[in-house]
PDB file of C-alpha atoms in Angstrom:
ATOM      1  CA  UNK A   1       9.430 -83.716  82.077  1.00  0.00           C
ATOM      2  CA  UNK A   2       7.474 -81.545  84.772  1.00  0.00           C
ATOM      3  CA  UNK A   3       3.684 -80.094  84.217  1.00  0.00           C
ATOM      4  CA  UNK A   4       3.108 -77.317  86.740  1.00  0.00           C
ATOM      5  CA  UNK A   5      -0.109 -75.146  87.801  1.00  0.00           C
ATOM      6  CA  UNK A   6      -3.130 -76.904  88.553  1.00  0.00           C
ATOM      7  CA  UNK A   7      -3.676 -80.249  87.292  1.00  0.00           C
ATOM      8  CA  UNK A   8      -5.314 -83.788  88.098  1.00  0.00           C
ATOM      9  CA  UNK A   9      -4.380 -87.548  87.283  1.00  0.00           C
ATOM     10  CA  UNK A  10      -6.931 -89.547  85.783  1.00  0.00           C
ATOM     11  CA  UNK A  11      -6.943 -93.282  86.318  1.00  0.00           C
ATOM     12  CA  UNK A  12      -8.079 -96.463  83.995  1.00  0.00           C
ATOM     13  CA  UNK A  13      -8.743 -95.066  80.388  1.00  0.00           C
ATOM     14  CA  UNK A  14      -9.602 -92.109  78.680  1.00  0.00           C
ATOM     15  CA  UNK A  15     -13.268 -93.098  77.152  1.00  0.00           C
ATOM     16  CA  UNK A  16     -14.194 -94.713  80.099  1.00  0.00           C
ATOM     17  CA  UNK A  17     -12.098 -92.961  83.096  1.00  0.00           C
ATOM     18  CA  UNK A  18     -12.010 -94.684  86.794  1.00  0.00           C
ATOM     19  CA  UNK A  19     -11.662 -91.926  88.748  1.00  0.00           C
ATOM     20  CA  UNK A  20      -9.385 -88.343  88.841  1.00  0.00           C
ATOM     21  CA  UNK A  21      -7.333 -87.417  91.484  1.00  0.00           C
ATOM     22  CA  UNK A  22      -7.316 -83.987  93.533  1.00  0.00           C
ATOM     23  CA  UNK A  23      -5.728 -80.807  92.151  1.00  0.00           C
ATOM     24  CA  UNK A  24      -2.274 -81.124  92.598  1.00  0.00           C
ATOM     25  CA  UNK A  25       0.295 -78.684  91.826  1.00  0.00           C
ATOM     26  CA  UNK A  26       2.981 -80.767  89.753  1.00  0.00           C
ATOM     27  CA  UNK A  27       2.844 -84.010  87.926  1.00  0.00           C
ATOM     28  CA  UNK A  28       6.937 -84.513  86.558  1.00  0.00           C
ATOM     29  CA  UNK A  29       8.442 -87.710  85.321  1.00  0.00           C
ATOM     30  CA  UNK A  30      12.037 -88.730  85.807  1.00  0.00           C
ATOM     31  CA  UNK A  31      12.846 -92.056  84.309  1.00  0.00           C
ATOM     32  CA  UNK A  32      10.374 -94.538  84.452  1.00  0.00           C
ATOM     33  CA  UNK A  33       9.158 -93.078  87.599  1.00  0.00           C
ATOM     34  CA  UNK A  34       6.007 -90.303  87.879  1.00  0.00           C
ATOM     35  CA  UNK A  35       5.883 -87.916  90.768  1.00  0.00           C
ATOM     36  CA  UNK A  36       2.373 -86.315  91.606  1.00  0.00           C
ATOM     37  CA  UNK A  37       3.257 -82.875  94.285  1.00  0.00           C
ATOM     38  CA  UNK A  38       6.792 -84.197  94.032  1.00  0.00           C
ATOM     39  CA  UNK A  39       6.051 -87.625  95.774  1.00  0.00           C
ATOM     40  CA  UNK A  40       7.182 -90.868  93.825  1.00  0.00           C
ATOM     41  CA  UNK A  41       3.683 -92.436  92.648  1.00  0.00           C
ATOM     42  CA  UNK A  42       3.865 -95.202  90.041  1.00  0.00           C
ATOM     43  CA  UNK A  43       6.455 -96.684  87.750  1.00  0.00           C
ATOM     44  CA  UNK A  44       5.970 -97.234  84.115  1.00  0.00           C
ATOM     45  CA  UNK A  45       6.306-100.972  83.203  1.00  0.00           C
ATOM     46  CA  UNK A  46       7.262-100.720  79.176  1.00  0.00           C
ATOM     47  CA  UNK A  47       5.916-104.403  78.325  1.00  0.00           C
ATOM     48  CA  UNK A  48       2.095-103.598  78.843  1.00  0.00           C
ATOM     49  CA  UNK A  49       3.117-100.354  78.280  1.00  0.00           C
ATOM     50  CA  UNK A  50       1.146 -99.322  82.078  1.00  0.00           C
ATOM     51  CA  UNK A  51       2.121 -97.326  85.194  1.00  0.00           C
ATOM     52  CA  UNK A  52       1.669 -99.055  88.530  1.00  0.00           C
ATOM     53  CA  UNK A  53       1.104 -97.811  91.418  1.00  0.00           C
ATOM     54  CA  UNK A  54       2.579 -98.276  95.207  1.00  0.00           C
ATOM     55  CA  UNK A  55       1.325 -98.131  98.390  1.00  0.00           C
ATOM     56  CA  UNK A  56       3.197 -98.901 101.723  1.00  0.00           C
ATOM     57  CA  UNK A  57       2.060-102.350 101.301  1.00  0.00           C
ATOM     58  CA  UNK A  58       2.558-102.549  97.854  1.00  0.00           C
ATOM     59  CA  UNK A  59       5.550-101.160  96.992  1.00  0.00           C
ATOM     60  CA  UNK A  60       6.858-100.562  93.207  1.00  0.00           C
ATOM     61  CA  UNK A  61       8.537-103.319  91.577  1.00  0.00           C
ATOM     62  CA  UNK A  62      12.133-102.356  91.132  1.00  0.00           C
ATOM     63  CA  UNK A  63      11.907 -99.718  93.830  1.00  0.00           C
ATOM     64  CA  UNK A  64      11.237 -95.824  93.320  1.00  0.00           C
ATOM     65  CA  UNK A  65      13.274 -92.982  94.511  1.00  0.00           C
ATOM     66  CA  UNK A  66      12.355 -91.480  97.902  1.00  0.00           C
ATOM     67  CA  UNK A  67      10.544 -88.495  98.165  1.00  0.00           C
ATOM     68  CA  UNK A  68      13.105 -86.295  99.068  1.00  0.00           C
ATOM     69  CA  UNK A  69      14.738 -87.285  95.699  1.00  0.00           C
ATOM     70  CA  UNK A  70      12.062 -85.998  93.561  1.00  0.00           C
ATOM     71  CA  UNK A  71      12.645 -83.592  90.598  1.00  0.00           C
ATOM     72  CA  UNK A  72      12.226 -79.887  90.949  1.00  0.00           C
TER      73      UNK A  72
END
């Protein structure tokens, strides 16, 4: 699934949002794994039924594709 044209992410939940990313130009999803400007960004975990994110430091459980891997 891929959403093109301008867009932003917004973090925590929707009555009470934590913050919203930039403007990107794509958000797409490929597996369990969400891509924001074609750059792997979180993972869904189905049990809590959440998205994590990764940072260098704190990468993904299970791994997430590279970057160069993304859809699109």
């Amino acid at each position: 699934m891929r959403f093109e044209g301008a867009c932003r992410l917004m973090f925590g939940i929707p009555c009470d949002p934590a913050d919203v990313s930039d403007l990107l130009e794509s958000i797409s999803i490929l597996g369990c794994t969400l891509f924001a400007d074609r750059v792997a960004f979180a993972r869904y975990e189905p049990g809590p039924e959440m998205w994590h994110g990764g940072t260098r430091r704190s990468p993904i459980p299970g791994g997430m594709r590279s970057a160069s891997k993304a859809p699109g």
